[in-house]
Structure formats: C-alpha cells, structure tokens
PDB file of C-alpha atoms in Angstrom:
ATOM      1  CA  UNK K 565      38.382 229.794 134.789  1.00 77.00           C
ATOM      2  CA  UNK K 566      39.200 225.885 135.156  1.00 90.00           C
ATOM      3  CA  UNK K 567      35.890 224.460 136.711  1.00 97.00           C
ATOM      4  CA  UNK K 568      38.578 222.821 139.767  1.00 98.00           C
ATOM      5  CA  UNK K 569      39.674 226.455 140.410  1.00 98.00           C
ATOM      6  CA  UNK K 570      36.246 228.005 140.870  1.00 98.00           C
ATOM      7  CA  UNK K 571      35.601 225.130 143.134  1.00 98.00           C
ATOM      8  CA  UNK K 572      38.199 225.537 145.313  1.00 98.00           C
ATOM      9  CA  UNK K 573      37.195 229.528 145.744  1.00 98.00           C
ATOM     10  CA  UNK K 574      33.542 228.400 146.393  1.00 98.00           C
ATOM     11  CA  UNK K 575      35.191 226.404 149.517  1.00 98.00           C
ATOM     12  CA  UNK K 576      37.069 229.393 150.528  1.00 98.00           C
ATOM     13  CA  UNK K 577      33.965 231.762 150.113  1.00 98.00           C
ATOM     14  CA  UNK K 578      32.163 229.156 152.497  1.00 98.00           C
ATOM     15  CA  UNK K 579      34.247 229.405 154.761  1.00 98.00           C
ATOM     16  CA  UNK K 580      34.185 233.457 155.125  1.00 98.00           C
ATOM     17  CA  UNK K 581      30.437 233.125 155.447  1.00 98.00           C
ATOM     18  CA  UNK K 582      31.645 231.080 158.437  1.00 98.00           C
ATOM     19  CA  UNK K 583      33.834 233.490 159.640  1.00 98.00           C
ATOM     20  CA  UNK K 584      36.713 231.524 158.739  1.00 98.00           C
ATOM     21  CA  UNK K 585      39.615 232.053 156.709  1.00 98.00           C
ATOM     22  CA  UNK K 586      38.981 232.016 153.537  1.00 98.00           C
ATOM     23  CA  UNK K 587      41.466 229.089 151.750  1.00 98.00           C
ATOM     24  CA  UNK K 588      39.730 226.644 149.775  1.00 98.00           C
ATOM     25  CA  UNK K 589      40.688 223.859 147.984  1.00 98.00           C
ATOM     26  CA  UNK K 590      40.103 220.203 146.238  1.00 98.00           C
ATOM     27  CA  UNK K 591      41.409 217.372 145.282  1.00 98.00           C
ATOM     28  CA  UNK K 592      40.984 216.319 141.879  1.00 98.00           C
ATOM     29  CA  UNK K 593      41.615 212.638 140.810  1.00 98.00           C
ATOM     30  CA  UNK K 594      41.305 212.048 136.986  1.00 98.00           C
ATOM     31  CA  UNK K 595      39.111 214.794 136.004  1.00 97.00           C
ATOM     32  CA  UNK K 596      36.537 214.255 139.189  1.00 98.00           C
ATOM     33  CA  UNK K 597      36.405 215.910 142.839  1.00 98.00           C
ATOM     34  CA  UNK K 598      36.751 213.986 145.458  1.00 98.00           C
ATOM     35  CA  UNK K 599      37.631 215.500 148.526  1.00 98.00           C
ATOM     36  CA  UNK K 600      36.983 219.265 148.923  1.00 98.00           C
ATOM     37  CA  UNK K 601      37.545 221.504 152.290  1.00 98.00           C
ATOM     38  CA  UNK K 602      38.218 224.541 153.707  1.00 98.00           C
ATOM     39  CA  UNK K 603      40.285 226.182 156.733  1.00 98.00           C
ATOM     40  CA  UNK K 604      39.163 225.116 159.811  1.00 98.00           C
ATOM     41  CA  UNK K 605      40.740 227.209 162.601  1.00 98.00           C
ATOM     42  CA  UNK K 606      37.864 229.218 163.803  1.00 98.00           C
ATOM     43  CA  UNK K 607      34.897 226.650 162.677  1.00 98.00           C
ATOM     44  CA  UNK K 608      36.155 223.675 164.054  1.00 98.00           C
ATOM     45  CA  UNK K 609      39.256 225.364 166.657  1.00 98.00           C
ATOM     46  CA  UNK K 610      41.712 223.484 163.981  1.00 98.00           C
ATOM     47  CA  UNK K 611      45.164 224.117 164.061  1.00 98.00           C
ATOM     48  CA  UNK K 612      45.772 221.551 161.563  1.00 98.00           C
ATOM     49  CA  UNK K 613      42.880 221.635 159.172  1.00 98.00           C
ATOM     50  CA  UNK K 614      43.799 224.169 156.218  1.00 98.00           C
ATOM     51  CA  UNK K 615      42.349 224.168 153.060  1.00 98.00           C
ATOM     52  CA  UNK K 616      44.327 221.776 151.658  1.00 98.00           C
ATOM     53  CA  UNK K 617      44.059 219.748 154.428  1.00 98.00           C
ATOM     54  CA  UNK K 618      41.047 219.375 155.283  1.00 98.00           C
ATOM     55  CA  UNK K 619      39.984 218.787 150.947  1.00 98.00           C
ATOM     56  CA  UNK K 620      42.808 215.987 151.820  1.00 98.00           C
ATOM     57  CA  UNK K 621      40.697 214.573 154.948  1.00 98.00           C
ATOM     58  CA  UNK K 622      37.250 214.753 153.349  1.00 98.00           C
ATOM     59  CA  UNK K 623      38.842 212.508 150.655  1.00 98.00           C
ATOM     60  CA  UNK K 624      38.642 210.002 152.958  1.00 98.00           C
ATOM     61  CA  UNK K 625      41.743 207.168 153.070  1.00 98.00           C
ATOM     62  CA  UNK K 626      43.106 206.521 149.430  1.00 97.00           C
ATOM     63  CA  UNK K 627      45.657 204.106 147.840  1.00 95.00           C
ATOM     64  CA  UNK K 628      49.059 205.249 147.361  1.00 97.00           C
ATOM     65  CA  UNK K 629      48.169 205.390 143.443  1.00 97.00           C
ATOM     66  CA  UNK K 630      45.381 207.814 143.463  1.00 98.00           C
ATOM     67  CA  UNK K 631      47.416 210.576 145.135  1.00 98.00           C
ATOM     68  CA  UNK K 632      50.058 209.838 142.308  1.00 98.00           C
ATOM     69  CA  UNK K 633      47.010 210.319 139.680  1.00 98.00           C
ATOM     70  CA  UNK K 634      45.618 213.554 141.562  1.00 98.00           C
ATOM     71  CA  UNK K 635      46.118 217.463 141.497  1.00 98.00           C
ATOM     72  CA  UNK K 636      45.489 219.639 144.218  1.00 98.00           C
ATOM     73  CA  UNK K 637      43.894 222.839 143.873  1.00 98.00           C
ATOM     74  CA  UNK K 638      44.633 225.624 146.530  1.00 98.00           C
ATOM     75  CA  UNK K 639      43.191 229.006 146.029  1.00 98.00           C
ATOM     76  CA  UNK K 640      46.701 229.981 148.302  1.00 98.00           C
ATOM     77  CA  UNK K 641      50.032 229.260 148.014  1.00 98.00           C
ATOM     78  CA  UNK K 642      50.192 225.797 150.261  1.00 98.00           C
ATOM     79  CA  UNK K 643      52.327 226.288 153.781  1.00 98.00           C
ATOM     80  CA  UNK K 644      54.954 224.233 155.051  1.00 98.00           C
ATOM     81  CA  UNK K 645      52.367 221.550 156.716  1.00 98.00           C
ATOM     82  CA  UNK K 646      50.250 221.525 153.788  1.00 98.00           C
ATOM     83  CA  UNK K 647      53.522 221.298 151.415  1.00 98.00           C
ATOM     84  CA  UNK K 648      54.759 218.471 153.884  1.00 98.00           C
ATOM     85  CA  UNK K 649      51.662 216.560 153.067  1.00 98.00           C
ATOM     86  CA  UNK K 650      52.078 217.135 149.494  1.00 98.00           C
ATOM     87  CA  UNK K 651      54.815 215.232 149.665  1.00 98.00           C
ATOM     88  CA  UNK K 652      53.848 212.352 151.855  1.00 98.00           C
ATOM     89  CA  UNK K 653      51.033 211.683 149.463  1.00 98.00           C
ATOM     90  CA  UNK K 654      53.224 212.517 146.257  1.00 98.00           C
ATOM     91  CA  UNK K 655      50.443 214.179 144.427  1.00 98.00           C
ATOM     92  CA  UNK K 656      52.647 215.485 141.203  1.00 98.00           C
ATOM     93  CA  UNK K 657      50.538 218.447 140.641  1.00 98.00           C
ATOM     94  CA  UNK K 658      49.267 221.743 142.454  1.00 98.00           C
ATOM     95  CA  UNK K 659      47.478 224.644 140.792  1.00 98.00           C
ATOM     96  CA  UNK K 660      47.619 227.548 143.424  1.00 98.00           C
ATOM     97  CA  UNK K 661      45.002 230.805 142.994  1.00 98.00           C
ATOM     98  CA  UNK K 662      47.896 232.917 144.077  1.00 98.00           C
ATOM     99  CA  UNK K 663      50.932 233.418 145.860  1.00 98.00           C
ATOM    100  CA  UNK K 664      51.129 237.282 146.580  1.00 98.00           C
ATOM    101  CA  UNK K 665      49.452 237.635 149.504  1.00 98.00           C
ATOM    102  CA  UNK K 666      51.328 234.757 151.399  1.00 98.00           C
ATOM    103  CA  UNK K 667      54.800 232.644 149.814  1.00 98.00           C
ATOM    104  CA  UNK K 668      54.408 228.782 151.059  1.00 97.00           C
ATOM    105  CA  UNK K 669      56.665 225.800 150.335  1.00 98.00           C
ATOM    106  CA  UNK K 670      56.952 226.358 146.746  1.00 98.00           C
ATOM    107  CA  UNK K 671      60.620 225.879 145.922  1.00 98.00           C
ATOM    108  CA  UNK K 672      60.675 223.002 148.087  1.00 98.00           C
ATOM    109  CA  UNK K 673      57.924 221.781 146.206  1.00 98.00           C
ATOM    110  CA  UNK K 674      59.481 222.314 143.060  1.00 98.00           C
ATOM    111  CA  UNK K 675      62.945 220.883 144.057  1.00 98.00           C
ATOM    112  CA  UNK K 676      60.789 217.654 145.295  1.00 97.00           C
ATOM    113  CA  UNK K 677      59.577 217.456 141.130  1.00 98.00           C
ATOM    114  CA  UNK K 678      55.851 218.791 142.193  1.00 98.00           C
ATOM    115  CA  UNK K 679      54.702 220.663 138.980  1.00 98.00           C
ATOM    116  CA  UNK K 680      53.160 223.820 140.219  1.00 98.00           C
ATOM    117  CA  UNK K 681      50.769 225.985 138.413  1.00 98.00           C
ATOM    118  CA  UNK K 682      49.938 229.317 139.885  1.00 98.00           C
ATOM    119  CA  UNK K 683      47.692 231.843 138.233  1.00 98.00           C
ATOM    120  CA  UNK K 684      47.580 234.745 140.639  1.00 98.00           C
ATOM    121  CA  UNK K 685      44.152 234.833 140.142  1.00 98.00           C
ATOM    122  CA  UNK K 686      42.460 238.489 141.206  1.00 98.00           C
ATOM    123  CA  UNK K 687      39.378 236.400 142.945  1.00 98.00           C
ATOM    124  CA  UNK K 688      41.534 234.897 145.304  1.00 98.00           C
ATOM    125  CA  UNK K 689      44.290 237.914 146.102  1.00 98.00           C
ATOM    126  CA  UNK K 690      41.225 240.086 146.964  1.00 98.00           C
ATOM    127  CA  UNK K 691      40.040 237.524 149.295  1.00 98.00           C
ATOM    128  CA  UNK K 692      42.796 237.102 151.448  1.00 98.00           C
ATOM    129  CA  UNK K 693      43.663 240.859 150.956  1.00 98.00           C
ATOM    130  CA  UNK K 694      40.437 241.637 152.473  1.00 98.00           C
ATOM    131  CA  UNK K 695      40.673 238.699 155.378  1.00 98.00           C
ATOM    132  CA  UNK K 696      44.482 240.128 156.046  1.00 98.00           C
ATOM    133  CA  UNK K 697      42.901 243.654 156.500  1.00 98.00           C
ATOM    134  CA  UNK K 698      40.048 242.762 158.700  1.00 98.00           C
ATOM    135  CA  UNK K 699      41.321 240.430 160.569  1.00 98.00           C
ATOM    136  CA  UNK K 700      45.576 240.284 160.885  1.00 97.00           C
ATOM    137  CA  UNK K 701      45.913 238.511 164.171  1.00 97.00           C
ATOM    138  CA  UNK K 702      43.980 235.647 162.916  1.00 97.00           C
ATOM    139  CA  UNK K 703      45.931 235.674 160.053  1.00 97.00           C
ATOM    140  CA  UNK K 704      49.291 235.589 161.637  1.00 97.00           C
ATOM    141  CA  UNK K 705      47.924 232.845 164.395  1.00 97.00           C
ATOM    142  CA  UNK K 706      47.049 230.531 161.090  1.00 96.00           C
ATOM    143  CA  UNK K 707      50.301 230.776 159.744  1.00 96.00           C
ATOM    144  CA  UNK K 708      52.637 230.436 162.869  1.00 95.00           C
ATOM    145  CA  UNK K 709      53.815 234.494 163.409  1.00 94.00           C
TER     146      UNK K 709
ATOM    147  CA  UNK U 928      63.290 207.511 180.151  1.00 77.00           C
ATOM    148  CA  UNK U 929      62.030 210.705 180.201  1.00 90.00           C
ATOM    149  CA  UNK U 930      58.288 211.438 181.587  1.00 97.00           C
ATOM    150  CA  UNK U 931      57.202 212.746 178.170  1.00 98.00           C
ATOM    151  CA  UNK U 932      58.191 209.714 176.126  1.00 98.00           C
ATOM    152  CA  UNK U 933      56.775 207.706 178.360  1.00 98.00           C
ATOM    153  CA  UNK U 934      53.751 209.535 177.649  1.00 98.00           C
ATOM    154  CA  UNK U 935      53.908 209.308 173.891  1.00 98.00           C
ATOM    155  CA  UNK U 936      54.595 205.669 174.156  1.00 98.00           C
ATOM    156  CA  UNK U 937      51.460 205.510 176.169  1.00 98.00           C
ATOM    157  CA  UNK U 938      49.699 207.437 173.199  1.00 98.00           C
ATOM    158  CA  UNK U 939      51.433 204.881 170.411  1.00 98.00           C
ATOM    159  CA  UNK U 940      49.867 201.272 173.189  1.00 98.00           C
ATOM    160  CA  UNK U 941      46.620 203.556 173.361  1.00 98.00           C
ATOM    161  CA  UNK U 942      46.409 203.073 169.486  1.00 98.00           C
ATOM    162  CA  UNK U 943      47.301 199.898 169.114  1.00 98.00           C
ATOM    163  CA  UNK U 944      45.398 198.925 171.476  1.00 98.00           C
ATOM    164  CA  UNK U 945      42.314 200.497 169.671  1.00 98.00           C
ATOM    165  CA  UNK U 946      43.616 198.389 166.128  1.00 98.00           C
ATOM    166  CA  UNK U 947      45.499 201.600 164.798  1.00 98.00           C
ATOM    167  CA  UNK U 948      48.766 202.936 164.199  1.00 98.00           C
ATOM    168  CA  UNK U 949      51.266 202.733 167.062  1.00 98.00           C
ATOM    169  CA  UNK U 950      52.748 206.382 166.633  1.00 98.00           C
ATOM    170  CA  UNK U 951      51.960 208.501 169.728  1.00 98.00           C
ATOM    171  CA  UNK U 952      53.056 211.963 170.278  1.00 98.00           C
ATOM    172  CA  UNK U 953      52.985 214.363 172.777  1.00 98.00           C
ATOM    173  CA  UNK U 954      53.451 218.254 172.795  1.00 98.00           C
ATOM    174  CA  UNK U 955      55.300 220.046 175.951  1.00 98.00           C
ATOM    175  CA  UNK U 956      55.317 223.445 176.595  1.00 98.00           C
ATOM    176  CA  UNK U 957      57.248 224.852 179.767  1.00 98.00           C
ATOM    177  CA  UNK U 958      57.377 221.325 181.336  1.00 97.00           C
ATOM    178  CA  UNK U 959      53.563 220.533 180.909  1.00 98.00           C
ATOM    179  CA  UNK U 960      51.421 218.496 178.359  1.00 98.00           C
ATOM    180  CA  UNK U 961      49.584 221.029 176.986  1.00 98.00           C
ATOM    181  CA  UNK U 962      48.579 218.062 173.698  1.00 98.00           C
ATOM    182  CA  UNK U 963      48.893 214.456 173.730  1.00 98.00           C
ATOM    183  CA  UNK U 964      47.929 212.251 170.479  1.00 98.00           C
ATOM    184  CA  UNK U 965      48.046 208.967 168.878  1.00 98.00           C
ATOM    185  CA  UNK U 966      47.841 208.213 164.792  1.00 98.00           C
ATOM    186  CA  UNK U 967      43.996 208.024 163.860  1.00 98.00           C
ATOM    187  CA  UNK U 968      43.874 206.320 160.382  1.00 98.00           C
ATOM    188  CA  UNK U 969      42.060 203.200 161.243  1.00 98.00           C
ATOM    189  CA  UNK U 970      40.197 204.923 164.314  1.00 98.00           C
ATOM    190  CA  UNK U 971      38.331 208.041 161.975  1.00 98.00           C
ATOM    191  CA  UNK U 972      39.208 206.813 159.081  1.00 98.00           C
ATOM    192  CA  UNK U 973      41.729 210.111 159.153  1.00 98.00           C
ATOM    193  CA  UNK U 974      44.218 210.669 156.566  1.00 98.00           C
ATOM    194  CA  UNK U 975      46.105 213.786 158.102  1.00 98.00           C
ATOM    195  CA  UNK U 976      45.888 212.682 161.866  1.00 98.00           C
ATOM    196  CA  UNK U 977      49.389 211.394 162.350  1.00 98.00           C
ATOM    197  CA  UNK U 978      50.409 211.093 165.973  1.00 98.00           C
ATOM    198  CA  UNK U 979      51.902 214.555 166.082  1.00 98.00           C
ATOM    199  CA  UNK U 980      48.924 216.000 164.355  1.00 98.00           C
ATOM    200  CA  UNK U 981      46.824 214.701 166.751  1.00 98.00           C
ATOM    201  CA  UNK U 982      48.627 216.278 169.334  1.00 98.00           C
ATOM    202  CA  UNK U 983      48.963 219.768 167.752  1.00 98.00           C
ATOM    203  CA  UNK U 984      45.061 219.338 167.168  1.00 98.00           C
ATOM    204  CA  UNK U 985      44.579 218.022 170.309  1.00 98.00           C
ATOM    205  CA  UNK U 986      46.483 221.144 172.311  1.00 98.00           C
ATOM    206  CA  UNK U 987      44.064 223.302 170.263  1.00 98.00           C
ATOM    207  CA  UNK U 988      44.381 227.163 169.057  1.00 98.00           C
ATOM    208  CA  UNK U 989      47.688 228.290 170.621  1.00 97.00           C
ATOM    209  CA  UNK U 990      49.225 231.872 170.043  1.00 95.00           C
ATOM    210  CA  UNK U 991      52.666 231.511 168.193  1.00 97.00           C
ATOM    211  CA  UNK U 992      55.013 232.783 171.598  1.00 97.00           C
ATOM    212  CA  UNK U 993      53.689 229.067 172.949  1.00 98.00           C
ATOM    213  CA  UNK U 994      55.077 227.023 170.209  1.00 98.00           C
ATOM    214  CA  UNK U 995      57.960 228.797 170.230  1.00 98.00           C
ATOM    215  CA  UNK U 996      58.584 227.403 173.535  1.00 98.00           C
ATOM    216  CA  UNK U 997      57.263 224.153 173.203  1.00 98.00           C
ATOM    217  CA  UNK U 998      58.945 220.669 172.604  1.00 98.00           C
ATOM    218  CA  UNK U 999      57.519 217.872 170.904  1.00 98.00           C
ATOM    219  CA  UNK U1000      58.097 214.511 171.618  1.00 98.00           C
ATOM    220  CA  UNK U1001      57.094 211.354 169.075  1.00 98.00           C
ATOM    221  CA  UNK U1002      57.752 207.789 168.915  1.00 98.00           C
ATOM    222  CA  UNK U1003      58.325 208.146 165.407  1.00 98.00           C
ATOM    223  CA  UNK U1004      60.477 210.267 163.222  1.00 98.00           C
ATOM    224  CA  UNK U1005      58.064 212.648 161.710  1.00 98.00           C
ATOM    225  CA  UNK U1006      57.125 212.211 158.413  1.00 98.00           C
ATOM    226  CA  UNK U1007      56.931 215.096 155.761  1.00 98.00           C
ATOM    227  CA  UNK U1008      53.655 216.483 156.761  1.00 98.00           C
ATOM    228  CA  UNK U1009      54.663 216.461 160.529  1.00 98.00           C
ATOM    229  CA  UNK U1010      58.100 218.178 159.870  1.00 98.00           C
ATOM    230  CA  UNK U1011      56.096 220.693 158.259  1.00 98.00           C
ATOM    231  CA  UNK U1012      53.573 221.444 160.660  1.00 98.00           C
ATOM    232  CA  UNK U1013      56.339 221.773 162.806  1.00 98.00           C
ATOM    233  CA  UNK U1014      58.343 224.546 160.961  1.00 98.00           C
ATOM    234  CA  UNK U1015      54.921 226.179 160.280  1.00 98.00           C
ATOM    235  CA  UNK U1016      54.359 226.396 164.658  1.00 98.00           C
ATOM    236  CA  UNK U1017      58.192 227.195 164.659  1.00 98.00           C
ATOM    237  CA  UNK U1018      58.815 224.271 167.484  1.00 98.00           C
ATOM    238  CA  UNK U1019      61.775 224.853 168.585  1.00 98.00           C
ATOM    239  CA  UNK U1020      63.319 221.185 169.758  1.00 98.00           C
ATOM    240  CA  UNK U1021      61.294 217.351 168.663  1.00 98.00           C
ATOM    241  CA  UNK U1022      62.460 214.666 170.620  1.00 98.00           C
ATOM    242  CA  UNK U1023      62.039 211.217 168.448  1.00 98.00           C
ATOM    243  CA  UNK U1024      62.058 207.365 169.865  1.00 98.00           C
ATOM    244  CA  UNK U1025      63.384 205.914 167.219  1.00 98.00           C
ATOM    245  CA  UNK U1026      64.430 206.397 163.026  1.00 98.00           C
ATOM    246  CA  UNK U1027      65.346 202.837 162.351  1.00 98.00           C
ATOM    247  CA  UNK U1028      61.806 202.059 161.197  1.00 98.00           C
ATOM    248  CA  UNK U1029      61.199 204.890 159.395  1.00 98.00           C
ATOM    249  CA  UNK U1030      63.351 208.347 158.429  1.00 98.00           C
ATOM    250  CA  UNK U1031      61.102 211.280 158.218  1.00 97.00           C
ATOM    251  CA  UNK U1032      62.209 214.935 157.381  1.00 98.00           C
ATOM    252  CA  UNK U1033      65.205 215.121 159.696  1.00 98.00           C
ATOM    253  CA  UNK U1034      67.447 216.498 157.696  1.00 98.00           C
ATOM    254  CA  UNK U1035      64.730 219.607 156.668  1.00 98.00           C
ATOM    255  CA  UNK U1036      64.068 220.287 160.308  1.00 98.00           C
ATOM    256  CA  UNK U1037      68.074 220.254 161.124  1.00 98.00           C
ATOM    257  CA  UNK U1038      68.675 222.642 157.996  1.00 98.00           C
ATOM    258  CA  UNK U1039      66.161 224.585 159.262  1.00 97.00           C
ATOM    259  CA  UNK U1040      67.279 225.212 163.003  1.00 98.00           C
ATOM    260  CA  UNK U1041      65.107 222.847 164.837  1.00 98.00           C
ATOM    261  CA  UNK U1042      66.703 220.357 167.425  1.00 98.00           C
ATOM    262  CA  UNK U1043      66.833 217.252 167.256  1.00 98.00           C
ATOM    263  CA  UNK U1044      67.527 214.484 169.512  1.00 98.00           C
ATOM    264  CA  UNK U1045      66.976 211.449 168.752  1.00 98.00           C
ATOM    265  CA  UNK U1046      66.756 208.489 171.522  1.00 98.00           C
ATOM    266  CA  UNK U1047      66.997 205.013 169.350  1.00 98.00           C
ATOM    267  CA  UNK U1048      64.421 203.725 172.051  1.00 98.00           C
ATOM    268  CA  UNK U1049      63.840 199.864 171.999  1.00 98.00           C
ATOM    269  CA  UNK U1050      60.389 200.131 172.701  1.00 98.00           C
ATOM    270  CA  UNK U1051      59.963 202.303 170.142  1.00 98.00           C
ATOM    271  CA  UNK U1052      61.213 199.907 167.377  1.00 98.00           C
ATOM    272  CA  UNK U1053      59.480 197.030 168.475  1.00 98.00           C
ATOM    273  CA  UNK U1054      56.100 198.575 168.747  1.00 98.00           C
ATOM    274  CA  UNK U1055      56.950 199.718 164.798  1.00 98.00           C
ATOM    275  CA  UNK U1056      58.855 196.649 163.791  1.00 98.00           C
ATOM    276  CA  UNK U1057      55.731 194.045 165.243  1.00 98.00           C
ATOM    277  CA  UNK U1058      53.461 196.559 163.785  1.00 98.00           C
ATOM    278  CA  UNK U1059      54.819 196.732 160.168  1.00 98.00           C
ATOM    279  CA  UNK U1060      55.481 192.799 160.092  1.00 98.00           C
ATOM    280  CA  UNK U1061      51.757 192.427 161.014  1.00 98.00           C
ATOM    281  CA  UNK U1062      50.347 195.218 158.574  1.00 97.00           C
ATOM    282  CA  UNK U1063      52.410 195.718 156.233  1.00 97.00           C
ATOM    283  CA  UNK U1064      49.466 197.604 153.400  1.00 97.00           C
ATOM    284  CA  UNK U1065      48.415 198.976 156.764  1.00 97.00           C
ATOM    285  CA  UNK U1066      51.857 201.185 157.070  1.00 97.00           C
ATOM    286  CA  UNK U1067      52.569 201.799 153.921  1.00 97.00           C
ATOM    287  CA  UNK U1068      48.940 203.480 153.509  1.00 97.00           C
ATOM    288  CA  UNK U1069      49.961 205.871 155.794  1.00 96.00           C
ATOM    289  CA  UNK U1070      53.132 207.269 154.498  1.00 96.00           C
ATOM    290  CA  UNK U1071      51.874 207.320 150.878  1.00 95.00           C
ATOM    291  CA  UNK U1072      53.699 203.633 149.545  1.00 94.00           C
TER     292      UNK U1072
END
C-alpha cells in the first residue's frame, strides 16, 4: 500500500487507542507529509476537528499554492465540512481508504474537478465497521444524525 | 438590528481588535447563545477556525435534535468549509451580515433546504471592506487565493 495511505490509517489507529473515532488522514505536499491528524470529537470535545481536518490544522497556515500542489489522504470518504474545506483550499487531489461504510461529498467533489481516488481498502472498512458496531451513537453524533 | 448580530459583530471587533480576521459568528439555539466565535488565523495560527467554526467548536459536543433547531448567525457569508459544516449539523436557518465582500456557498445551502436571509448590514461591509484594503495577502490567505 502507498506509504501516504498507511499513514493516514496509523492516525486513525491512534486515535482508537484514544478512544476516538478512528479517521485518519494527511496531507501530502510534493511527495512529503506535512500535516497529519486524526478525529477529535471525544479527545479534544471537537465538533469540528475530523481527520481531515485536523491533518489540515496541524499543517499549520500555508500559501494558496501549496494546497494547489497537495493531496489529501482520508482513510474515509470526506463529509460535507471536510469536502467544504477541500474546496476552500482547492487541493486537486483526494485518495479516500473507502467509501462503504459512510458516502461523503464525493460527487460534489467531483463536479468541483477534485480527482478522487478511492481504494476501498479492507484495513480501513473493518475499522469503522468495528467503531460503527461498538459504538453507533457516537458515530451518528460525528456525522450530524 | 437583531440581538444576535449584534453579538457576532461583537465577535468580528473582538478579532480585530486582537490583529485577526473580522468575521464573528454566533450560534442560537431556542433563543439562546449556546456558541459564539470569531476567525482565529492570525490569533492560533488556525487554518480551519473560521468565525462559524469557532462557534460550532466553541458550543461544543451537541446531540443532532439541537442543531436541528439552531440558527446561525455570521457577519460573513460562509465560505465552502462553513456551508459544509453547516449541512453536516443540518442547521436549519444562517442569518448573514453581508455578501458584497465575499459570496460563500449560498447557492449550495439554498439547494439544499437551508434558509437564508441575508441582511446587507453596513457595518458588516465596512469592517470587511477596511479590513481587505488594509490586508489584502491577509484575506486572501484565508479563503485559499
């Protein structure tokens, strides 16, 4: 598996071990990391910091141009907040882990010219299979139900 | 004007006053401030804190019947990663001060249900217009330009 990939499931891993929610994900600018994160919601009481968020925080304030030169790598299909700042940032590229276990802002994403890349990885569905299993209402509160 | 946008203009002065962003946003539910916020880029270094994020983060872990029942009220229209967060909580209603400055995902958050009303407030525009003559790199950081 892609190096960026296993990355981004080591984040989400970390943050089980947490008792999080286990979404990881980083952002990758010209072959190098460098911001990395993981849900936040029971760690830190976030309602904002997802995955992809919070690898998009920890990357610290950027220029316009290195968004446009980044990918973002999600271990879960990215939800409307996290597609939202997709698009503010205009990163062209997101590889997800997997989109079976939850559908996010995809099609928008793809009608906005965002080249997606989703490999429905096993690592990743098991995770959040497991997570939905254990622990639904969390679940649901993370993604607005 | 209305209590709340006075309150949300208080959040924008607050960060201007601190040398930040003058976006300030604050979220209502049932006729009290359960979040207020102000844009946090300069302030911790954030790259996700947006007035309205601030405020969601700020109002902290809420069950999804709360949102559903909440309004939220910005100085600003909301950007792409705000109008997500906001379909991801389901808010029902955003109440914006101004879209002369700046058009955010209005037409997303109409096609998708949410109400909109939007109050062209002078003190609104002036706090943006003074801000983005004075800092113009400044703004354009933090909607991805």
């Amino acid at each position: 598996m892609d190096e960026f990939m296993k990355a981004a499931i080591e984040e989400a891993r970390l943050g089980l071990q947490e008792g999080g929610i286990p979404i990881g994900s980083v952002l990758v600018h010209r072959g190098v990391i460098i911001g990395r994160g993981h849900n936040q919601r029971v760690q830190h009481g976030s309602t904002i910091l997802h995955g992809e968020m919070d690898a998009l925080e920890n990357a610290g304030r950027q220029p316009a141009s290195v968004y446009k030169e980044s990918v973002l790598y999600t271990t879960l299909s990215p939800c409307p907040m996290c597609t939202g700042a997709i698009l503010l940032y205009g990163i062209p590229k997101v590889v997800i882990g997997e989109n079976q276990t939850f559908m996010g802002g995809e099609a928008l994403l793809s009608a906005q010219g965002v080249e997606l890349q989703v490999l429905q990885d096993e690592t990743c569905m098991t995770l959040m299979r497991d997570f939905i299993a254990a622990k639904p209402e969390l679940w649901n509160e993370d993604i607005g139900v």
